[in-house]
Short mmCIF file of C-alpha atoms in Angstrom, two decimals:
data_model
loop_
_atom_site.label_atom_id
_atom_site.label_comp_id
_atom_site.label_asym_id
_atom_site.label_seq_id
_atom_site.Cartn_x
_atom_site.Cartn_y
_atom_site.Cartn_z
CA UNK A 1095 -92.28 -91.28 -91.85
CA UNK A 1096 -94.22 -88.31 -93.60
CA UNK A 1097 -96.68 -88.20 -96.20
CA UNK A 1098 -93.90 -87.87 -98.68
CA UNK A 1099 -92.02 -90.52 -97.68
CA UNK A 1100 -94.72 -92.76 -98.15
CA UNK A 1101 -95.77 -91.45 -101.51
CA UNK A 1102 -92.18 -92.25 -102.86
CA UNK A 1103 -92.29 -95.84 -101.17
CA UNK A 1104 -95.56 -96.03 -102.67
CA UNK A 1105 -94.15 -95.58 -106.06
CA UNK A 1106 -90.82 -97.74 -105.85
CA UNK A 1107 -93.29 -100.80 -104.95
CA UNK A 1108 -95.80 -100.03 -107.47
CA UNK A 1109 -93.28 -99.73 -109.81
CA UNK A 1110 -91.04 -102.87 -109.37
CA UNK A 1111 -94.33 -104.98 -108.63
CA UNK A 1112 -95.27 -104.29 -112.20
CA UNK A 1113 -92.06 -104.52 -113.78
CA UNK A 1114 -91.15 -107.97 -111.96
CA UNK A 1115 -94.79 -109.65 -112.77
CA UNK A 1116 -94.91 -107.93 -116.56
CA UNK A 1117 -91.24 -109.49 -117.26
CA UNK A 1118 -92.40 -112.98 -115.78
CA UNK A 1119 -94.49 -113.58 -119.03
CA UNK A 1120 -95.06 -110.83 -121.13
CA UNK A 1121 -97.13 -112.80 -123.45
CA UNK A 1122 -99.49 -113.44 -120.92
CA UNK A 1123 -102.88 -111.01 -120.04
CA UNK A 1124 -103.21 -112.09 -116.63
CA UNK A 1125 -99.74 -110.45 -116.74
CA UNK A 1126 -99.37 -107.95 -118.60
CA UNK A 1127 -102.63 -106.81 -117.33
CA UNK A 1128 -101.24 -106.59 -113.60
CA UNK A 1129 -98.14 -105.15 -115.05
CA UNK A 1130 -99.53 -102.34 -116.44
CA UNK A 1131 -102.07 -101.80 -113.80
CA UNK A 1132 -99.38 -101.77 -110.93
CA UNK A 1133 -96.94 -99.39 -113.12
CA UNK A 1134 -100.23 -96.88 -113.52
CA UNK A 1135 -100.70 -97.37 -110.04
CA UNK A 1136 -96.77 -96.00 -109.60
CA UNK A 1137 -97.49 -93.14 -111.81
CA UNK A 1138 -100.71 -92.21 -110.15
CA UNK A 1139 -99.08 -91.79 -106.91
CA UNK A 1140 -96.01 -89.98 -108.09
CA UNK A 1141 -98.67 -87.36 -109.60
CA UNK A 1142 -99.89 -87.26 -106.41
CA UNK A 1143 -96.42 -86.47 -104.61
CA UNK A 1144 -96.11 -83.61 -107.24
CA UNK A 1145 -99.30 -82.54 -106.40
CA UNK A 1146 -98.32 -82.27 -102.79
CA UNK A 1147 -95.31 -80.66 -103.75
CA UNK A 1148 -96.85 -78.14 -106.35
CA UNK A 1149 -100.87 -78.25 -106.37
CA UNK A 1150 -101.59 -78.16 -109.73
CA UNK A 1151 -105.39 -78.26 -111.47
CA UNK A 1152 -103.69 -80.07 -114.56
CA UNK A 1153 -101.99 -82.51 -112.30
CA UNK A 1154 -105.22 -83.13 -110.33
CA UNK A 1155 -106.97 -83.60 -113.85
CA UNK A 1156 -104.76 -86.17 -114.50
CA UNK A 1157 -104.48 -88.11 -111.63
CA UNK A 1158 -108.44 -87.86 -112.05
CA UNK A 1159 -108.24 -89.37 -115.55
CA UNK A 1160 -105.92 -92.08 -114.83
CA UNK A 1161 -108.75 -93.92 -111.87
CA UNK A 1162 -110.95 -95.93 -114.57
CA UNK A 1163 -107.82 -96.93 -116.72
CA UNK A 1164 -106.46 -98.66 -113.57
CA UNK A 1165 -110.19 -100.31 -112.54
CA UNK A 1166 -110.58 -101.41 -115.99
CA UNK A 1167 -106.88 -103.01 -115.84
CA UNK A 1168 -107.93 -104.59 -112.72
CA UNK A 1169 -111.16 -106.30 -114.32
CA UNK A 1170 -109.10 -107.97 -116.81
CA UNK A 1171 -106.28 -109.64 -114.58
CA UNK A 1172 -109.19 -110.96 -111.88
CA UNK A 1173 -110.62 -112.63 -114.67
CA UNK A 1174 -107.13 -114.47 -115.45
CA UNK A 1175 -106.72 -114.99 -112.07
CA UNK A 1176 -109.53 -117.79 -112.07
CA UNK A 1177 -109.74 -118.27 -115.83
CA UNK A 1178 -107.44 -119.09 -118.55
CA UNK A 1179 -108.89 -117.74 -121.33
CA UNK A 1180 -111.73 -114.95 -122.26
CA UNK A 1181 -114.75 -114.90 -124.01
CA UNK A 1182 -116.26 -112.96 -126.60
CA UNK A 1183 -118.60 -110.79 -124.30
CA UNK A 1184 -116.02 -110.64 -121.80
CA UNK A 1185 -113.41 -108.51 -124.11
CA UNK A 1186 -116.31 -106.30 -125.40
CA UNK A 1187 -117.20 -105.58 -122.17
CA UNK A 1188 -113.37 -104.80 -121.75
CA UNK A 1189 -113.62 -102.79 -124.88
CA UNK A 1190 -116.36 -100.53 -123.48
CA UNK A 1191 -114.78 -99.99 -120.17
CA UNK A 1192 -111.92 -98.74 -122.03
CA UNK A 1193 -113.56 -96.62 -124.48
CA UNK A 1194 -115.85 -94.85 -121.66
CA UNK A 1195 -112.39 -94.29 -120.00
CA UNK A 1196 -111.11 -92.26 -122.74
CA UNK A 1197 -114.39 -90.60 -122.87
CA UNK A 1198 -114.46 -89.70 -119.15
CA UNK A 1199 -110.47 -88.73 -119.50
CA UNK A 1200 -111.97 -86.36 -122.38
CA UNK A 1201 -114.59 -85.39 -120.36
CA UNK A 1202 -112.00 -84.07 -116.99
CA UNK A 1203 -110.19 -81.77 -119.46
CA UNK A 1204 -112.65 -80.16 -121.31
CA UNK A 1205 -115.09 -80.05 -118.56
CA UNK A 1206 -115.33 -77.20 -115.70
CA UNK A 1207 -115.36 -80.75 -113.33
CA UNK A 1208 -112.29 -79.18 -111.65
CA UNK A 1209 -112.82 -75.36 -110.92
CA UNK A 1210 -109.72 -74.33 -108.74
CA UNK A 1211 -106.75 -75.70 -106.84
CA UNK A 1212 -106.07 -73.29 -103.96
CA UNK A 1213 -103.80 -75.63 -101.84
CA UNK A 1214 -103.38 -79.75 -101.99
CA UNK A 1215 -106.05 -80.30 -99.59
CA UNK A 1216 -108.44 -77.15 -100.68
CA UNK A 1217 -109.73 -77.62 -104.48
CA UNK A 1218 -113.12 -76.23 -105.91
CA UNK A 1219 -114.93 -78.60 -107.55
CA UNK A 1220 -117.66 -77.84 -110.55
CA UNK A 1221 -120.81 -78.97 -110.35
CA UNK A 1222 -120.53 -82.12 -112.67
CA UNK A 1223 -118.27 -83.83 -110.01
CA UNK A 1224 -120.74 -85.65 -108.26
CA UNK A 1225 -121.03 -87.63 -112.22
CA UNK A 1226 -117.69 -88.66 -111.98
CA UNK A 1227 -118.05 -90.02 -108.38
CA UNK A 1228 -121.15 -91.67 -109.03
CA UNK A 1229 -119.13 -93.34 -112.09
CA UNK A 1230 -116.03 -93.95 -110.68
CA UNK A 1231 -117.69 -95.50 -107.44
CA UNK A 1232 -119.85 -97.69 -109.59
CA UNK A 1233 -116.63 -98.93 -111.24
CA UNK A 1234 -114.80 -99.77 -108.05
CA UNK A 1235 -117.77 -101.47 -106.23
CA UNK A 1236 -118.54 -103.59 -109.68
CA UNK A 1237 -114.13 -104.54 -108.82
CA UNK A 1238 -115.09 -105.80 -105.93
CA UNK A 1239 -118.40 -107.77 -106.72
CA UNK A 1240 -116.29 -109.07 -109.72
CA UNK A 1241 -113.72 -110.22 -107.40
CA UNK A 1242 -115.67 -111.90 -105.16
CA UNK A 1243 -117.76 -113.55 -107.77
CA UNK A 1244 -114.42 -114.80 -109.11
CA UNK A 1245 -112.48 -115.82 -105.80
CA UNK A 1246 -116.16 -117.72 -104.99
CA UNK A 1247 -115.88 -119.81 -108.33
CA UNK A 1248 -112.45 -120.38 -107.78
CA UNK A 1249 -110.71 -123.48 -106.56
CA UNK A 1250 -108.97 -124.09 -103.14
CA UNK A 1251 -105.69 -123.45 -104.81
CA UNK A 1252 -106.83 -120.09 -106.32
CA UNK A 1253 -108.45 -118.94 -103.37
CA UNK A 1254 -105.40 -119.49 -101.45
CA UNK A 1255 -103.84 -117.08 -103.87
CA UNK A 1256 -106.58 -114.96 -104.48
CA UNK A 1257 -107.22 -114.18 -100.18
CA UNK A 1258 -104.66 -111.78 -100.23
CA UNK A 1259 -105.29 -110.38 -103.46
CA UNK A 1260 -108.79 -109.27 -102.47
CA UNK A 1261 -107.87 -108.17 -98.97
CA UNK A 1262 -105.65 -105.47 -100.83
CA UNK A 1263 -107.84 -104.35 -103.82
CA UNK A 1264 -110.40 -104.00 -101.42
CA UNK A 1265 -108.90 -102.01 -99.08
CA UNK A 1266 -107.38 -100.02 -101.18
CA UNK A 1267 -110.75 -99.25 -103.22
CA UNK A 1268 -112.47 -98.45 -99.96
CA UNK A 1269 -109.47 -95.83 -99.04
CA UNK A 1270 -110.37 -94.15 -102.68
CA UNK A 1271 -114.31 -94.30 -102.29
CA UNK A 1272 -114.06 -92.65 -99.16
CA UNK A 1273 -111.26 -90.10 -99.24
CA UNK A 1274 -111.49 -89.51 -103.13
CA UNK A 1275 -115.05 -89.65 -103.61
CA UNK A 1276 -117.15 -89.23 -100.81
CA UNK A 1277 -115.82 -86.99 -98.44
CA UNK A 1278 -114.75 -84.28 -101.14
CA UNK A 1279 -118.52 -84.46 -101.91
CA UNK A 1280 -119.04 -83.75 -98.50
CA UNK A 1281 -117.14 -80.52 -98.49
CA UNK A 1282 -113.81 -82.30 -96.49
CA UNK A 1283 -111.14 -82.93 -99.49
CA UNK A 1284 -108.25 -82.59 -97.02
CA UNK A 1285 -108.39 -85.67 -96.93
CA UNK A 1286 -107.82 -86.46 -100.16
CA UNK A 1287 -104.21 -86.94 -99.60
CA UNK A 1288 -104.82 -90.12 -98.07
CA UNK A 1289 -106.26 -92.43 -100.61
CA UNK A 1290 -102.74 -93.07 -102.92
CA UNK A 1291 -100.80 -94.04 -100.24
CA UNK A 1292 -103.22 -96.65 -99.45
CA UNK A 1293 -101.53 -98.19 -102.20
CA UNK A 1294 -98.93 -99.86 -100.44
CA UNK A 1295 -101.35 -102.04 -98.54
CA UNK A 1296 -102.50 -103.94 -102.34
CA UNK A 1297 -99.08 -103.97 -103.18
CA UNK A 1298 -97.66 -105.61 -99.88
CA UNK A 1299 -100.61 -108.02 -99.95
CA UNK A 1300 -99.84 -108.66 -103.72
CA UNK A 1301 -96.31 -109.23 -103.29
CA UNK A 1302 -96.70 -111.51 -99.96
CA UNK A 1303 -98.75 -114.00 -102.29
CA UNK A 1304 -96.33 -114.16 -105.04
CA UNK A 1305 -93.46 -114.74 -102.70
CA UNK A 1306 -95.72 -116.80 -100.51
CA UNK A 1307 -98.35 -118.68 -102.60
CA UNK A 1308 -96.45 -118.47 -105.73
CA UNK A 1309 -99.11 -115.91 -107.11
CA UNK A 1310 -99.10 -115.37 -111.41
CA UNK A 1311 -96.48 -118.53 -111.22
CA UNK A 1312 -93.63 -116.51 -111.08
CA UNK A 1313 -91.17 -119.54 -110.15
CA UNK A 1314 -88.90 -119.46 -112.82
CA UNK A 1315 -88.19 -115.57 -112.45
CA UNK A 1316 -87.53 -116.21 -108.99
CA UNK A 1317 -85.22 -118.92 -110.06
CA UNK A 1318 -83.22 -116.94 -112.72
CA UNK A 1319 -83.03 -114.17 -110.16
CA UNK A 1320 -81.35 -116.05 -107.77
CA UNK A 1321 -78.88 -117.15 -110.19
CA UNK A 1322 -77.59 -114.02 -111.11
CA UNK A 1323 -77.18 -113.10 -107.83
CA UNK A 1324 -75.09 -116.24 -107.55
CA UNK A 1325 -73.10 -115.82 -110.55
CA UNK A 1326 -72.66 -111.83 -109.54
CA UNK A 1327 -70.87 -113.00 -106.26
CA UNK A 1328 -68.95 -115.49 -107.62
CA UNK A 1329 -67.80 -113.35 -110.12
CA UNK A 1330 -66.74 -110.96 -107.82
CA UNK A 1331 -65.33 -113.26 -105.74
CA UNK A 1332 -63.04 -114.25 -108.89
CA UNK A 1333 -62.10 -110.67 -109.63
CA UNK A 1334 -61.11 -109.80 -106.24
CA UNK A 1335 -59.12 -113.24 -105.64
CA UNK A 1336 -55.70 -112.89 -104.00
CA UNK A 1337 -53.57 -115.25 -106.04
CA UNK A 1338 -53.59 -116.28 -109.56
CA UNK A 1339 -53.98 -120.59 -108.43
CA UNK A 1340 -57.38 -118.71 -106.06
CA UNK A 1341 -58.36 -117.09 -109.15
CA UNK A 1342 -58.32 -120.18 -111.32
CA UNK A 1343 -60.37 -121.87 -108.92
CA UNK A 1344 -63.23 -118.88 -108.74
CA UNK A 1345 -63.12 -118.41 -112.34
CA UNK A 1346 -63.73 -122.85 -112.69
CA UNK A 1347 -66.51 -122.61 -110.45
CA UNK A 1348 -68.22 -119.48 -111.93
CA UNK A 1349 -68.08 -121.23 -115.43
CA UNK A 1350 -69.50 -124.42 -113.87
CA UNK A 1351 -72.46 -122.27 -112.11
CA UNK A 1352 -72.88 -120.28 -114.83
CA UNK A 1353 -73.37 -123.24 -116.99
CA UNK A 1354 -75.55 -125.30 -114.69
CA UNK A 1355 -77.79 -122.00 -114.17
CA UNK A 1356 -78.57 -121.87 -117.74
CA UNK A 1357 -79.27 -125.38 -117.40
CA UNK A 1358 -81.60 -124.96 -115.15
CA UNK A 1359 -83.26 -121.89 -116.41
#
């Protein structure tokens, strides 16, 4: 499978990962949160597909600008993970995280931070790049402190949920620190093609503990899933019956499944 290939998978995960958790319970942060991170995520890597396909310095300034909206997304549903509510100090500090975000974003654009794209894995950078690394690196190591602090605090039933969790985000925030961050510093951003992809491993990790250890509680989306599958089939199954006394029988039995699904849902 090439680069490419990956990239798209990369998306279709990212993006259905978000969608199914944000549906769940779209009143909920720890949710929504999650939702939106995982459909930035998507984006982020399908910028990075067109920037394979069509290197681009206002692609690569936005794929740039979207890094600390995604951290800062992340801080928020590892909090909700292990707690059910936030404090005061907790949403200021959210508040900040956002607001230097838009700052930074401000800052890629108007700033020489990006010189030149020659090819995907040749870019000139300015010399204020090494501020964004040292800020973006600082955001993604205070992730995982944050997350460890938060799966140690945790109880055995949220750790069991949270393992897999952390496994992900931090190998996936390692992949970015190094082939994002450090290297291009270091004069080798051919690399740099390697860090979004990386993506599937949080999102296969994520979506093994909501299938597995019934991560974000996610039961009763399952459930109603399942049942319109159900009542799909057996719908079909009455269109496509071969006599009339067949169909009767189909259409009694989708009626009484339909009505026992919404029951149950």
């Amino acid at each position: 499978m090439g680069l490419n290939s990956i990239l798209i998978l990369a998306v279709i995960l990212n993006l259905f990962v978000g969608i199914f958790v944000w549906s769940a319970q779209k009143k909920s942060w720890l949710h929504t949160s999650f939702g939106l991170m995982s459909i930035l995520i998507s984006i982020w890597v399908f910028l990075n597909y067109l920037f394979e396909l069509q290197p681009d310095t206002f692609l690569l300034k936005c794929i740039f600008a979207l890094g600390p909206f995604i951290v800062t997304l992340s801080f928020v549903w590892a909090h909700y993970i292990a707690e059910k509510s936030a404090s005061k100090s907790f949403k200021y500090n959210i508040l900040s995280l956002f607001s230097i975000a838009i700052l930074v974003a401000i800052f890629i654009f108007s700033n020489g931070m990006i010189k030149e794209v020659i090819t995907s894995t040749n870019v000139i950078f300015g010399k204020t790049y090494y501020l964004y690394s040292i800020y973006l690196g600082s955001l993604l190591i205070g992730l995982v402190i944050y997350l460890l602090l938060k799966f140690r605090k945790s109880s055995l039933e949220q750790k069991r949920k949270f393992l897999y969790v952390l496994i992900g985000i931090f190998t996936f925030v390692v992949a970015i620190i190094l082939f994002s961050l450090v290297l291009p510093n270091l004069g080798y951003d051919n690399l740099s093609m390697l860090d979004s992809p990386s993506s599937i491993i949080l999102i296969s990790f994520t979506a093994y503990a909501i299938l597995s250890k019934q991560l974000f509680d996610i039961r009763v989306v399952l459930t109603q899933i399942a049942t319109g599958i159900v009542i799909l089939a057996l719908l079909i199954l009455t269109i496509l019956s071969g006599s009339f006394n067949q169909g009767i029988i189909n259409g009694i039995i989708l009626i009484l499944v339909s009505y026992g699904g919404y029951l149950l849902n």
